[in-house]
């Protein structure tokens, strides 16, 4: 297993969306107010070009160089004749920046990057009919708010994961069932609370407030007007006094829970599994308010020089066996419903809730906040992501 995912986003991230959305009033308007350029998806594929240039999270494009037992790139190259050139990106912001160069054909974008790529015209709509394995993708990953606009898919779903509440079973009693353990009740564990180090974590506070302060009328934790946003920021500033560490490196979180430096906070399923396997007395759950989460989508560049090979890659990476291999190696639920029959660990999909759509209905997948409120409101302006980045610096002090 190898997992790397960080979110170091620049303050201009939200502005990219606003500029792209305002450039052409002739574009069709989505329910969210997002107006992407009117780009066309291919209607058919042609001869492969001999190579494909990819941007990906570490662990998504493995060619055996890190581990000879982990190599789905080599088989792809033999079957298609498309030589894979890949670059690992350390953050969503880096992925967006690289896609703007026009030098890459496809990217494994998370929800906090995908809308930026759509709005700016750097990602093109995808013709899912040209990706045969798309038909077997779990329904809950199709036409999501983070990977489609006006019913048009802008990529092929790759995998998904939830941001869970993890706690030390010996030191945190009674067992928590609510995010209140890290918010209203955080002082009980002062100095031993941990939180995810990213502006997108503001959505976790908003999700909690959605349940606990109904008068705020929060519908979508990524669509916050100024009053709602201020309430979430205030909650996180209060929490800051009790946080011992904001984590971005999953190995550090595992170490902190093993040593007892952290006893309660946000995590991912793969981290909880690893911590438990190394002796930490921990459990993880989706609290009663639900959780935020992430879903990655392979998106094609609107400037792709190797479009045919890119489509071959999209179909390959979501094929049952390969999707299973990637999911197990990276530590996430696969996107293809047939992948679960291909995992080496027959309990893998059960642990990661891969086929449990009721579970995923409780997860608010990462999305990029923009001024045009993603919840459909038109009588107010929502706080764009650039302001989230600024607020996060203030929250951490």
mmCIF file of N, CA and C in Angstrom, residues 38-99:
data_model
loop_
_atom_site.group_PDB
_atom_site.id
_atom_site.type_symbol
_atom_site.label_atom_id
_atom_site.label_comp_id
_atom_site.label_asym_id
_atom_site.label_seq_id
_atom_site.Cartn_x
_atom_site.Cartn_y
_atom_site.Cartn_z
ATOM 1 N N UNK A 38 -18.104 25.788 -24.033
ATOM 2 C CA UNK A 38 -18.880 24.792 -24.766
ATOM 3 C C UNK A 38 -17.950 23.901 -25.586
ATOM 4 N N UNK A 39 -17.254 23.027 -24.923
ATOM 5 C CA UNK A 39 -16.317 22.114 -25.579
ATOM 6 C C UNK A 39 -17.030 20.831 -25.984
ATOM 7 N N UNK A 40 -16.532 20.196 -27.005
ATOM 8 C CA UNK A 40 -17.146 18.977 -27.508
ATOM 9 C C UNK A 40 -16.315 17.755 -27.158
ATOM 10 N N UNK A 41 -16.998 16.663 -26.849
ATOM 11 C CA UNK A 41 -16.335 15.381 -26.641
ATOM 12 C C UNK A 41 -16.229 14.684 -27.996
ATOM 13 N N UNK A 42 -15.219 13.851 -28.196
ATOM 14 C CA UNK A 42 -15.095 13.145 -29.483
ATOM 15 C C UNK A 42 -16.268 12.190 -29.693
ATOM 16 N N UNK A 43 -16.628 11.982 -30.934
ATOM 17 C CA UNK A 43 -17.718 11.056 -31.251
ATOM 18 C C UNK A 43 -17.193 9.672 -31.606
ATOM 19 N N UNK A 44 -15.908 9.608 -31.935
ATOM 20 C CA UNK A 44 -15.282 8.310 -32.214
ATOM 21 C C UNK A 44 -13.789 8.424 -31.986
ATOM 22 N N UNK A 45 -13.148 7.291 -31.845
ATOM 23 C CA UNK A 45 -11.708 7.269 -31.641
ATOM 24 C C UNK A 45 -11.006 6.847 -32.923
ATOM 25 N N UNK A 46 -9.757 7.266 -33.022
ATOM 26 C CA UNK A 46 -8.956 6.910 -34.187
ATOM 27 C C UNK A 46 -7.752 6.092 -33.788
ATOM 28 N N UNK A 47 -6.732 6.144 -34.610
ATOM 29 C CA UNK A 47 -5.511 5.382 -34.359
ATOM 30 C C UNK A 47 -4.772 5.957 -33.156
ATOM 31 N N UNK A 48 -4.243 5.095 -32.318
ATOM 32 C CA UNK A 48 -3.493 5.551 -31.144
ATOM 33 C C UNK A 48 -2.192 6.227 -31.576
ATOM 34 N N UNK A 49 -1.757 7.173 -30.758
ATOM 35 C CA UNK A 49 -0.624 8.020 -31.116
ATOM 36 C C UNK A 49 0.728 7.496 -30.652
ATOM 37 N N UNK A 50 0.723 6.424 -29.859
ATOM 38 C CA UNK A 50 1.992 5.843 -29.421
ATOM 39 C C UNK A 50 2.453 6.280 -28.048
ATOM 40 N N UNK A 51 1.802 7.271 -27.449
ATOM 41 C CA UNK A 51 2.151 7.677 -26.089
ATOM 42 C C UNK A 51 1.002 8.428 -25.459
ATOM 43 N N UNK A 52 1.073 8.550 -24.126
ATOM 44 C CA UNK A 52 0.095 9.340 -23.384
ATOM 45 C C UNK A 52 0.816 9.973 -22.203
ATOM 46 N N UNK A 53 0.515 11.239 -21.935
ATOM 47 C CA UNK A 53 1.159 11.995 -20.859
ATOM 48 C C UNK A 53 0.146 12.256 -19.752
ATOM 49 N N UNK A 54 0.457 11.765 -18.549
ATOM 50 C CA UNK A 54 -0.493 11.782 -17.449
ATOM 51 C C UNK A 54 0.038 12.552 -16.245
ATOM 52 N N UNK A 55 -0.903 13.143 -15.503
ATOM 53 C CA UNK A 55 -0.617 13.712 -14.186
ATOM 54 C C UNK A 55 -1.429 12.899 -13.186
ATOM 55 N N UNK A 56 -0.811 12.457 -12.103
ATOM 56 C CA UNK A 56 -1.532 11.566 -11.193
ATOM 57 C C UNK A 56 -1.047 11.694 -9.757
ATOM 58 N N UNK A 57 -1.918 11.253 -8.855
ATOM 59 C CA UNK A 57 -1.501 11.054 -7.470
ATOM 60 C C UNK A 57 -0.524 9.889 -7.418
ATOM 61 N N UNK A 58 0.412 9.938 -6.486
ATOM 62 C CA UNK A 58 1.348 8.833 -6.306
ATOM 63 C C UNK A 58 0.566 7.553 -6.019
ATOM 64 N N UNK A 59 0.910 6.486 -6.718
ATOM 65 C CA UNK A 59 0.241 5.214 -6.510
ATOM 66 C C UNK A 59 -0.812 4.899 -7.544
ATOM 67 N N UNK A 60 -1.098 5.865 -8.434
ATOM 68 C CA UNK A 60 -2.131 5.647 -9.447
ATOM 69 C C UNK A 60 -1.574 5.143 -10.776
ATOM 70 N N UNK A 61 -0.315 5.460 -11.075
ATOM 71 C CA UNK A 61 0.287 5.068 -12.354
ATOM 72 C C UNK A 61 1.585 4.319 -12.055
ATOM 73 N N UNK A 62 1.458 3.051 -11.725
ATOM 74 C CA UNK A 62 2.618 2.267 -11.304
ATOM 75 C C UNK A 62 3.143 1.391 -12.444
ATOM 76 N N UNK A 63 4.461 1.462 -12.655
ATOM 77 C CA UNK A 63 5.090 0.727 -13.749
ATOM 78 C C UNK A 63 6.093 -0.323 -13.276
ATOM 79 N N UNK A 64 6.085 -0.631 -11.980
ATOM 80 C CA UNK A 64 6.989 -1.631 -11.440
ATOM 81 C C UNK A 64 8.313 -1.085 -10.970
ATOM 82 N N UNK A 65 8.578 0.193 -11.185
ATOM 83 C CA UNK A 65 9.870 0.761 -10.780
ATOM 84 C C UNK A 65 9.978 0.904 -9.266
ATOM 85 N N UNK A 66 8.856 1.138 -8.588
ATOM 86 C CA UNK A 66 8.868 1.218 -7.127
ATOM 87 C C UNK A 66 8.752 -0.177 -6.503
ATOM 88 N N UNK A 67 7.949 -1.013 -7.109
ATOM 89 C CA UNK A 67 7.734 -2.378 -6.641
ATOM 90 C C UNK A 67 7.449 -3.237 -7.875
ATOM 91 N N UNK A 68 8.332 -4.180 -8.209
ATOM 92 C CA UNK A 68 8.137 -4.987 -9.418
ATOM 93 C C UNK A 68 6.835 -5.775 -9.428
ATOM 94 N N UNK A 69 6.226 -5.938 -8.259
ATOM 95 C CA UNK A 69 4.962 -6.672 -8.181
ATOM 96 C C UNK A 69 3.771 -5.768 -8.513
ATOM 97 N N UNK A 70 4.026 -4.472 -8.600
ATOM 98 C CA UNK A 70 2.954 -3.506 -8.835
ATOM 99 C C UNK A 70 3.203 -2.823 -10.173
ATOM 100 N N UNK A 71 2.551 -3.311 -11.203
ATOM 101 C CA UNK A 71 2.824 -2.803 -12.548
ATOM 102 C C UNK A 71 1.621 -3.013 -13.450
ATOM 103 N N UNK A 72 0.766 -2.018 -13.528
ATOM 104 C CA UNK A 72 -0.337 -2.100 -14.482
ATOM 105 C C UNK A 72 -0.068 -1.232 -15.716
ATOM 106 N N UNK A 73 0.996 -0.432 -15.671
ATOM 107 C CA UNK A 73 1.379 0.373 -16.823
ATOM 108 C C UNK A 73 1.980 -0.496 -17.929
ATOM 109 N N UNK A 74 2.862 -1.424 -17.547
ATOM 110 C CA UNK A 74 3.523 -2.272 -18.533
ATOM 111 C C UNK A 74 2.543 -3.066 -19.375
ATOM 112 N N UNK A 75 1.548 -3.620 -18.738
ATOM 113 C CA UNK A 75 0.536 -4.399 -19.464
ATOM 114 C C UNK A 75 -0.277 -3.505 -20.393
ATOM 115 N N UNK A 76 -0.563 -2.282 -19.943
ATOM 116 C CA UNK A 76 -1.287 -1.326 -20.780
ATOM 117 C C UNK A 76 -0.479 -0.999 -22.030
ATOM 118 N N UNK A 77 0.807 -0.754 -21.847
ATOM 119 C CA UNK A 77 1.657 -0.400 -22.980
ATOM 120 C C UNK A 77 1.733 -1.529 -23.998
ATOM 121 N N UNK A 78 1.810 -2.763 -23.517
ATOM 122 C CA UNK A 78 1.874 -3.911 -24.423
ATOM 123 C C UNK A 78 0.573 -4.077 -25.208
ATOM 124 N N UNK A 79 -0.554 -3.864 -24.542
ATOM 125 C CA UNK A 79 -1.848 -4.077 -25.189
ATOM 126 C C UNK A 79 -2.218 -2.968 -26.171
ATOM 127 N N UNK A 80 -1.807 -1.738 -25.875
ATOM 128 C CA UNK A 80 -2.265 -0.601 -26.675
ATOM 129 C C UNK A 80 -1.189 0.017 -27.556
ATOM 130 N N UNK A 81 0.069 -0.194 -27.208
ATOM 131 C CA UNK A 81 1.145 0.469 -27.928
ATOM 132 C C UNK A 81 1.342 1.909 -27.501
ATOM 133 N N UNK A 82 0.610 2.333 -26.472
ATOM 134 C CA UNK A 82 0.723 3.700 -25.942
ATOM 135 C C UNK A 82 1.733 3.714 -24.801
ATOM 136 N N UNK A 83 2.857 4.352 -24.991
ATOM 137 C CA UNK A 83 3.853 4.465 -23.944
ATOM 138 C C UNK A 83 3.426 5.528 -22.928
ATOM 139 N N UNK A 84 3.455 5.173 -21.664
ATOM 140 C CA UNK A 84 2.976 6.057 -20.608
ATOM 141 C C UNK A 84 4.097 6.927 -20.058
ATOM 142 N N UNK A 85 3.903 8.231 -20.094
ATOM 143 C CA UNK A 85 4.790 9.193 -19.446
ATOM 144 C C UNK A 85 3.961 9.852 -18.353
ATOM 145 N N UNK A 86 4.383 9.701 -17.117
ATOM 146 C CA UNK A 86 3.558 10.233 -16.029
ATOM 147 C C UNK A 86 4.354 11.133 -15.103
ATOM 148 N N UNK A 87 3.643 12.044 -14.498
ATOM 149 C CA UNK A 87 4.230 12.939 -13.495
ATOM 150 C C UNK A 87 3.363 12.911 -12.258
ATOM 151 N N UNK A 88 3.967 12.671 -11.123
ATOM 152 C CA UNK A 88 3.247 12.665 -9.852
ATOM 153 C C UNK A 88 3.094 14.099 -9.362
ATOM 154 N N UNK A 89 1.900 14.466 -8.991
ATOM 155 C CA UNK A 89 1.634 15.796 -8.436
ATOM 156 C C UNK A 89 1.422 15.663 -6.931
ATOM 157 N N UNK A 90 1.913 16.630 -6.190
ATOM 158 C CA UNK A 90 1.806 16.594 -4.734
ATOM 159 C C UNK A 90 0.544 17.254 -4.217
ATOM 160 N N UNK A 91 -0.169 17.974 -5.090
ATOM 161 C CA UNK A 91 -1.360 18.692 -4.627
ATOM 162 C C UNK A 91 -2.322 18.910 -5.776
ATOM 163 N N UNK A 92 -3.562 19.199 -5.421
ATOM 164 C CA UNK A 92 -4.565 19.523 -6.430
ATOM 165 C C UNK A 92 -4.182 20.796 -7.173
ATOM 166 N N UNK A 93 -3.612 21.754 -6.457
ATOM 167 C CA UNK A 93 -3.232 23.005 -7.088
ATOM 168 C C UNK A 93 -2.151 22.778 -8.134
ATOM 169 N N UNK A 94 -1.223 21.877 -7.841
ATOM 170 C CA UNK A 94 -0.176 21.561 -8.809
ATOM 171 C C UNK A 94 -0.772 20.906 -10.054
ATOM 172 N N UNK A 95 -1.771 20.043 -9.844
ATOM 173 C CA UNK A 95 -2.425 19.398 -10.979
ATOM 174 C C UNK A 95 -3.080 20.427 -11.900
ATOM 175 N N UNK A 96 -3.776 21.386 -11.312
ATOM 176 C CA UNK A 96 -4.430 22.431 -12.101
ATOM 177 C C UNK A 96 -3.397 23.227 -12.883
ATOM 178 N N UNK A 97 -2.314 23.588 -12.224
ATOM 179 C CA UNK A 97 -1.261 24.373 -12.869
ATOM 180 C C UNK A 97 -0.646 23.614 -14.039
ATOM 181 N N UNK A 98 -0.373 22.330 -13.847
ATOM 182 C CA UNK A 98 0.234 21.523 -14.900
ATOM 183 C C UNK A 98 -0.715 21.329 -16.077
ATOM 184 N N UNK A 99 -2.001 21.144 -15.783
ATOM 185 C CA UNK A 99 -2.966 20.964 -16.873
ATOM 186 C C UNK A 99 -3.063 22.211 -17.744
#
